[in-house]
């Protein structure tokens, strides 16, 4: 990949001749139509159906138990059954979505072993309480304590604990029957737990709406993996709609039309038909290269999070894997995977891709909002600014060394590259690269490309210094955006403003590309922006060489590139850099590349 792209750098990435600016008319803010409730676009797509309110009714339990030993056995049986249920949900998600999503339920299984909850429940059972009462008191008390903390990750853990706790409680009071969702349902709730979402009958559910949550919540991630349109953070008035009310959910715009007319529905049905037909056309030519109308080649590769997904990349026209999230090997277990297990997994993906398709493996990226239960990481006041990514692995050299050796061993099976997450300083890069070189020499394997993820503004601002030593850059726009704007992307109140098309973020991408070009390095984008069709013309115009999108989006991204000219994209990028915010940027793209 680096050789192909560098060879054409002079022809396609040199300074363009100044172009006459094209006038752009910016639209005024779109008013909210009567009957339309706004929220945050959480999962794309359109859904028409009837409101179904999903509520968690509190179970009624007796406080006093019978024989303490009998009650303890009942509790242990319910916990065991809950483990099995969660394992079933995890397996279903592995088959229907990916291992990143399935790892949510592995984390839920860990919560069933919380010693504070178990010890308190057991103590109350010994004191004569029923298993159901003891369990309810234990898990709600712990969840309330976590909810009161200022730590965002711990508050999220409280939500998951309530989800798990209700599951066990329902088993204790007579079993938990699956929710009977009517056909053509729009599921409406204050919030939906991961268990709720994964257990829904996809043949009957048309979309999801919650008054809480954000575009980065578990529900949003699961909805996207399951192919369900979703809107989060919806106006709470939606909870007052009578069950059975016919509504239209637009997961692309983040709106719910509560009073759709026959014409509204006809337009939505027409849009769905057009979308389906377009996706069919895109898939039919997905294996063709992504080349602009004036001959500029862009690599379009895939982000994956499971070994099984490697075999799907070629089917959608993916030219490789720009991001293998190695966390899937670490999150679904009680201990870290050993070197042989990791090497086997990486080797399997490399072989599935074949010798011509690149496989970029990101080293372990945990910490922040992704803790591992078996790593002793202190609770931090600001976890996104703490020990995460490469900072965490450098502090645990044995863990890091094991993964590096596994990646190096797998490199014999394909076109493997390695990159480090959350690099902020040259010292971090050099320490990580030195470890790779020591292990490579010890193993006696050939050098492989080693690069960094650019997701901290500091790295973007000194990209040229990094480019003197790193083989490539991959821009993680999700984190880069939240750090550039100082907005927590997990905060639902800020979610609408965490916009990766903000000109400040685009300028950091521009700076990264310029630094890479100075030393002949290639640049990819592996964040969500790579799959945003509004962003593709700008990224191409800024000189990005590789776009790495989620598997279902690869055909659409390739089709988008083929519809563009590099000259027009460069002018679009210039205008976008001068815009005031992401809304203006989208207006520019819509007007120039509709």
mmCIF file with all atom_site columns, C-alpha atoms in Angstrom, residues 438-563:
data_model
loop_
_atom_site.group_PDB
_atom_site.id
_atom_site.type_symbol
_atom_site.label_atom_id
_atom_site.label_alt_id
_atom_site.label_comp_id
_atom_site.label_asym_id
_atom_site.label_entity_id
_atom_site.label_seq_id
_atom_site.pdbx_PDB_ins_code
_atom_site.Cartn_x
_atom_site.Cartn_y
_atom_site.Cartn_z
_atom_site.occupancy
_atom_site.B_iso_or_equiv
_atom_site.pdbx_formal_charge
_atom_site.auth_seq_id
_atom_site.auth_comp_id
_atom_site.auth_asym_id
_atom_site.auth_atom_id
_atom_site.pdbx_PDB_model_num
ATOM 1   C CA . UNK A 1 438 ? 14.084  -5.906  20.167 1.00 0.00 ? 438 UNK A CA 1
ATOM 2   C CA . UNK A 1 439 ? 11.437  -8.587  19.740 1.00 0.00 ? 439 UNK A CA 1
ATOM 3   C CA . UNK A 1 440 ? 11.789  -8.640  15.958 1.00 0.00 ? 440 UNK A CA 1
ATOM 4   C CA . UNK A 1 441 ? 15.510  -9.268  16.212 1.00 0.00 ? 441 UNK A CA 1
ATOM 5   C CA . UNK A 1 442 ? 14.962  -11.943 18.869 1.00 0.00 ? 442 UNK A CA 1
ATOM 6   C CA . UNK A 1 443 ? 12.454  -13.729 16.612 1.00 0.00 ? 443 UNK A CA 1
ATOM 7   C CA . UNK A 1 444 ? 14.568  -13.264 13.497 1.00 0.00 ? 444 UNK A CA 1
ATOM 8   C CA . UNK A 1 445 ? 11.672  -12.018 11.344 1.00 0.00 ? 445 UNK A CA 1
ATOM 9   C CA . UNK A 1 446 ? 11.759  -9.412  8.577  1.00 0.00 ? 446 UNK A CA 1
ATOM 10  C CA . UNK A 1 447 ? 10.790  -5.808  9.369  1.00 0.00 ? 447 UNK A CA 1
ATOM 11  C CA . UNK A 1 448 ? 7.117   -4.850  8.990  1.00 0.00 ? 448 UNK A CA 1
ATOM 12  C CA . UNK A 1 449 ? 5.554   -1.387  8.628  1.00 0.00 ? 449 UNK A CA 1
ATOM 13  C CA . UNK A 1 450 ? 5.010   0.231   12.017 1.00 0.00 ? 450 UNK A CA 1
ATOM 14  C CA . UNK A 1 451 ? 2.913   3.366   12.383 1.00 0.00 ? 451 UNK A CA 1
ATOM 15  C CA . UNK A 1 452 ? 0.879   5.410   14.801 1.00 0.00 ? 452 UNK A CA 1
ATOM 16  C CA . UNK A 1 453 ? -2.731  6.373   15.257 1.00 0.00 ? 453 UNK A CA 1
ATOM 17  C CA . UNK A 1 454 ? -3.187  10.130  15.155 1.00 0.00 ? 454 UNK A CA 1
ATOM 18  C CA . UNK A 1 455 ? -6.000  10.737  17.628 1.00 0.00 ? 455 UNK A CA 1
ATOM 19  C CA . UNK A 1 456 ? -4.426  13.325  19.917 1.00 0.00 ? 456 UNK A CA 1
ATOM 20  C CA . UNK A 1 457 ? -3.979  16.885  18.599 1.00 0.00 ? 457 UNK A CA 1
ATOM 21  C CA . UNK A 1 458 ? -0.384  16.915  19.851 1.00 0.00 ? 458 UNK A CA 1
ATOM 22  C CA . UNK A 1 459 ? 0.522   14.152  17.403 1.00 0.00 ? 459 UNK A CA 1
ATOM 23  C CA . UNK A 1 460 ? -1.163  15.940  14.503 1.00 0.00 ? 460 UNK A CA 1
ATOM 24  C CA . UNK A 1 461 ? 0.632   19.185  15.264 1.00 0.00 ? 461 UNK A CA 1
ATOM 25  C CA . UNK A 1 462 ? 4.082   17.562  15.092 1.00 0.00 ? 462 UNK A CA 1
ATOM 26  C CA . UNK A 1 463 ? 3.196   15.028  12.397 1.00 0.00 ? 463 UNK A CA 1
ATOM 27  C CA . UNK A 1 464 ? 6.300   15.891  10.377 1.00 0.00 ? 464 UNK A CA 1
ATOM 28  C CA . UNK A 1 465 ? 8.560   14.917  13.286 1.00 0.00 ? 465 UNK A CA 1
ATOM 29  C CA . UNK A 1 466 ? 6.711   11.606  13.637 1.00 0.00 ? 466 UNK A CA 1
ATOM 30  C CA . UNK A 1 467 ? 6.856   11.026  9.877  1.00 0.00 ? 467 UNK A CA 1
ATOM 31  C CA . UNK A 1 468 ? 10.659  11.022  9.974  1.00 0.00 ? 468 UNK A CA 1
ATOM 32  C CA . UNK A 1 469 ? 10.470  7.759   11.928 1.00 0.00 ? 469 UNK A CA 1
ATOM 33  C CA . UNK A 1 470 ? 6.997   6.166   11.583 1.00 0.00 ? 470 UNK A CA 1
ATOM 34  C CA . UNK A 1 471 ? 6.080   4.249   8.422  1.00 0.00 ? 471 UNK A CA 1
ATOM 35  C CA . UNK A 1 472 ? 2.478   5.487   8.218  1.00 0.00 ? 472 UNK A CA 1
ATOM 36  C CA . UNK A 1 473 ? -0.307  7.351   10.005 1.00 0.00 ? 473 UNK A CA 1
ATOM 37  C CA . UNK A 1 474 ? -3.881  6.245   10.650 1.00 0.00 ? 474 UNK A CA 1
ATOM 38  C CA . UNK A 1 475 ? -6.168  9.012   11.903 1.00 0.00 ? 475 UNK A CA 1
ATOM 39  C CA . UNK A 1 476 ? -8.696  7.994   14.557 1.00 0.00 ? 476 UNK A CA 1
ATOM 40  C CA . UNK A 1 477 ? -11.273 10.739  14.113 1.00 0.00 ? 477 UNK A CA 1
ATOM 41  C CA . UNK A 1 478 ? -13.548 9.706   17.000 1.00 0.00 ? 478 UNK A CA 1
ATOM 42  C CA . UNK A 1 479 ? -10.974 10.488  19.674 1.00 0.00 ? 479 UNK A CA 1
ATOM 43  C CA . UNK A 1 480 ? -9.301  13.258  17.688 1.00 0.00 ? 480 UNK A CA 1
ATOM 44  C CA . UNK A 1 481 ? -12.640 15.082  17.589 1.00 0.00 ? 481 UNK A CA 1
ATOM 45  C CA . UNK A 1 482 ? -13.370 14.807  21.303 1.00 0.00 ? 482 UNK A CA 1
ATOM 46  C CA . UNK A 1 483 ? -9.875  15.951  22.222 1.00 0.00 ? 483 UNK A CA 1
ATOM 47  C CA . UNK A 1 484 ? -9.873  18.823  19.738 1.00 0.00 ? 484 UNK A CA 1
ATOM 48  C CA . UNK A 1 485 ? -13.290 20.084  20.880 1.00 0.00 ? 485 UNK A CA 1
ATOM 49  C CA . UNK A 1 486 ? -12.850 19.166  24.576 1.00 0.00 ? 486 UNK A CA 1
ATOM 50  C CA . UNK A 1 487 ? -16.208 17.368  24.481 1.00 0.00 ? 487 UNK A CA 1
ATOM 51  C CA . UNK A 1 488 ? -16.748 13.898  25.939 1.00 0.00 ? 488 UNK A CA 1
ATOM 52  C CA . UNK A 1 489 ? -18.231 11.879  23.090 1.00 0.00 ? 489 UNK A CA 1
ATOM 53  C CA . UNK A 1 490 ? -20.075 9.666   25.598 1.00 0.00 ? 490 UNK A CA 1
ATOM 54  C CA . UNK A 1 491 ? -22.017 12.631  27.023 1.00 0.00 ? 491 UNK A CA 1
ATOM 55  C CA . UNK A 1 492 ? -25.531 12.659  25.496 1.00 0.00 ? 492 UNK A CA 1
ATOM 56  C CA . UNK A 1 493 ? -25.950 16.398  26.106 1.00 0.00 ? 493 UNK A CA 1
ATOM 57  C CA . UNK A 1 494 ? -22.871 17.116  24.009 1.00 0.00 ? 494 UNK A CA 1
ATOM 58  C CA . UNK A 1 495 ? -23.367 14.394  21.393 1.00 0.00 ? 495 UNK A CA 1
ATOM 59  C CA . UNK A 1 496 ? -24.885 16.674  18.710 1.00 0.00 ? 496 UNK A CA 1
ATOM 60  C CA . UNK A 1 497 ? -21.872 18.999  18.925 1.00 0.00 ? 497 UNK A CA 1
ATOM 61  C CA . UNK A 1 498 ? -19.139 16.335  18.761 1.00 0.00 ? 498 UNK A CA 1
ATOM 62  C CA . UNK A 1 499 ? -18.788 16.737  15.003 1.00 0.00 ? 499 UNK A CA 1
ATOM 63  C CA . UNK A 1 500 ? -15.764 15.303  13.232 1.00 0.00 ? 500 UNK A CA 1
ATOM 64  C CA . UNK A 1 501 ? -16.423 17.650  10.285 1.00 0.00 ? 501 UNK A CA 1
ATOM 65  C CA . UNK A 1 502 ? -15.701 20.678  12.448 1.00 0.00 ? 502 UNK A CA 1
ATOM 66  C CA . UNK A 1 503 ? -13.063 22.751  10.620 1.00 0.00 ? 503 UNK A CA 1
ATOM 67  C CA . UNK A 1 504 ? -10.701 22.498  13.604 1.00 0.00 ? 504 UNK A CA 1
ATOM 68  C CA . UNK A 1 505 ? -10.637 18.716  13.208 1.00 0.00 ? 505 UNK A CA 1
ATOM 69  C CA . UNK A 1 506 ? -10.219 19.023  9.439  1.00 0.00 ? 506 UNK A CA 1
ATOM 70  C CA . UNK A 1 507 ? -7.234  21.334  9.968  1.00 0.00 ? 507 UNK A CA 1
ATOM 71  C CA . UNK A 1 508 ? -5.596  18.709  12.183 1.00 0.00 ? 508 UNK A CA 1
ATOM 72  C CA . UNK A 1 509 ? -6.117  16.152  9.402  1.00 0.00 ? 509 UNK A CA 1
ATOM 73  C CA . UNK A 1 510 ? -4.617  18.626  6.909  1.00 0.00 ? 510 UNK A CA 1
ATOM 74  C CA . UNK A 1 511 ? -1.601  19.104  9.197  1.00 0.00 ? 511 UNK A CA 1
ATOM 75  C CA . UNK A 1 512 ? -1.145  15.333  9.521  1.00 0.00 ? 512 UNK A CA 1
ATOM 76  C CA . UNK A 1 513 ? -1.219  14.793  5.748  1.00 0.00 ? 513 UNK A CA 1
ATOM 77  C CA . UNK A 1 514 ? 1.266   17.615  5.182  1.00 0.00 ? 514 UNK A CA 1
ATOM 78  C CA . UNK A 1 515 ? 3.657   16.122  7.723  1.00 0.00 ? 515 UNK A CA 1
ATOM 79  C CA . UNK A 1 516 ? 3.375   12.689  6.126  1.00 0.00 ? 516 UNK A CA 1
ATOM 80  C CA . UNK A 1 517 ? 3.950   14.055  2.617  1.00 0.00 ? 517 UNK A CA 1
ATOM 81  C CA . UNK A 1 518 ? 7.158   15.751  3.700  1.00 0.00 ? 518 UNK A CA 1
ATOM 82  C CA . UNK A 1 519 ? 8.686   12.304  4.243  1.00 0.00 ? 519 UNK A CA 1
ATOM 83  C CA . UNK A 1 520 ? 6.781   10.162  1.718  1.00 0.00 ? 520 UNK A CA 1
ATOM 84  C CA . UNK A 1 521 ? 4.481   8.434   4.242  1.00 0.00 ? 521 UNK A CA 1
ATOM 85  C CA . UNK A 1 522 ? 0.891   7.382   3.598  1.00 0.00 ? 522 UNK A CA 1
ATOM 86  C CA . UNK A 1 523 ? -2.094  8.453   5.668  1.00 0.00 ? 523 UNK A CA 1
ATOM 87  C CA . UNK A 1 524 ? -5.309  6.581   6.385  1.00 0.00 ? 524 UNK A CA 1
ATOM 88  C CA . UNK A 1 525 ? -8.453  7.506   8.274  1.00 0.00 ? 525 UNK A CA 1
ATOM 89  C CA . UNK A 1 526 ? -9.942  4.680   10.341 1.00 0.00 ? 526 UNK A CA 1
ATOM 90  C CA . UNK A 1 527 ? -12.415 6.617   12.477 1.00 0.00 ? 527 UNK A CA 1
ATOM 91  C CA . UNK A 1 528 ? -16.146 6.903   11.799 1.00 0.00 ? 528 UNK A CA 1
ATOM 92  C CA . UNK A 1 529 ? -15.470 9.859   9.485  1.00 0.00 ? 529 UNK A CA 1
ATOM 93  C CA . UNK A 1 530 ? -14.089 7.483   6.842  1.00 0.00 ? 530 UNK A CA 1
ATOM 94  C CA . UNK A 1 531 ? -17.576 5.995   6.440  1.00 0.00 ? 531 UNK A CA 1
ATOM 95  C CA . UNK A 1 532 ? -19.374 9.365   6.374  1.00 0.00 ? 532 UNK A CA 1
ATOM 96  C CA . UNK A 1 533 ? -20.270 10.079  2.735  1.00 0.00 ? 533 UNK A CA 1
ATOM 97  C CA . UNK A 1 534 ? -20.318 13.807  3.460  1.00 0.00 ? 534 UNK A CA 1
ATOM 98  C CA . UNK A 1 535 ? -16.714 13.542  4.581  1.00 0.00 ? 535 UNK A CA 1
ATOM 99  C CA . UNK A 1 536 ? -15.322 11.500  1.679  1.00 0.00 ? 536 UNK A CA 1
ATOM 100 C CA . UNK A 1 537 ? -14.877 14.435  -0.760 1.00 0.00 ? 537 UNK A CA 1
ATOM 101 C CA . UNK A 1 538 ? -13.104 16.457  1.925  1.00 0.00 ? 538 UNK A CA 1
ATOM 102 C CA . UNK A 1 539 ? -10.798 13.622  2.992  1.00 0.00 ? 539 UNK A CA 1
ATOM 103 C CA . UNK A 1 540 ? -9.892  12.917  -0.623 1.00 0.00 ? 540 UNK A CA 1
ATOM 104 C CA . UNK A 1 541 ? -9.297  16.615  -1.185 1.00 0.00 ? 541 UNK A CA 1
ATOM 105 C CA . UNK A 1 542 ? -7.061  16.851  1.883  1.00 0.00 ? 542 UNK A CA 1
ATOM 106 C CA . UNK A 1 543 ? -4.853  14.120  0.447  1.00 0.00 ? 543 UNK A CA 1
ATOM 107 C CA . UNK A 1 544 ? -5.838  11.131  2.597  1.00 0.00 ? 544 UNK A CA 1
ATOM 108 C CA . UNK A 1 545 ? -4.632  7.949   0.870  1.00 0.00 ? 545 UNK A CA 1
ATOM 109 C CA . UNK A 1 546 ? -6.746  5.310   2.594  1.00 0.00 ? 546 UNK A CA 1
ATOM 110 C CA . UNK A 1 547 ? -10.294 5.227   3.964  1.00 0.00 ? 547 UNK A CA 1
ATOM 111 C CA . UNK A 1 548 ? -11.048 2.447   6.453  1.00 0.00 ? 548 UNK A CA 1
ATOM 112 C CA . UNK A 1 549 ? -14.768 2.014   7.109  1.00 0.00 ? 549 UNK A CA 1
ATOM 113 C CA . UNK A 1 550 ? -16.996 -0.558  8.791  1.00 0.00 ? 550 UNK A CA 1
ATOM 114 C CA . UNK A 1 551 ? -17.621 -3.550  6.527  1.00 0.00 ? 551 UNK A CA 1
ATOM 115 C CA . UNK A 1 552 ? -21.219 -2.681  5.471  1.00 0.00 ? 552 UNK A CA 1
ATOM 116 C CA . UNK A 1 553 ? -20.104 0.812   4.396  1.00 0.00 ? 553 UNK A CA 1
ATOM 117 C CA . UNK A 1 554 ? -17.209 -0.191  2.134  1.00 0.00 ? 554 UNK A CA 1
ATOM 118 C CA . UNK A 1 555 ? -19.220 -0.465  -1.139 1.00 0.00 ? 555 UNK A CA 1
ATOM 119 C CA . UNK A 1 556 ? -20.845 2.946   -0.580 1.00 0.00 ? 556 UNK A CA 1
ATOM 120 C CA . UNK A 1 557 ? -17.518 4.627   0.185  1.00 0.00 ? 557 UNK A CA 1
ATOM 121 C CA . UNK A 1 558 ? -15.961 3.190   -2.975 1.00 0.00 ? 558 UNK A CA 1
ATOM 122 C CA . UNK A 1 559 ? -18.937 4.323   -5.037 1.00 0.00 ? 559 UNK A CA 1
ATOM 123 C CA . UNK A 1 560 ? -18.665 7.799   -3.541 1.00 0.00 ? 560 UNK A CA 1
ATOM 124 C CA . UNK A 1 561 ? -14.991 8.067   -4.506 1.00 0.00 ? 561 UNK A CA 1
ATOM 125 C CA . UNK A 1 562 ? -15.766 7.024   -8.095 1.00 0.00 ? 562 UNK A CA 1
ATOM 126 C CA . UNK A 1 563 ? -18.306 9.856   -8.393 1.00 0.00 ? 563 UNK A CA 1
#
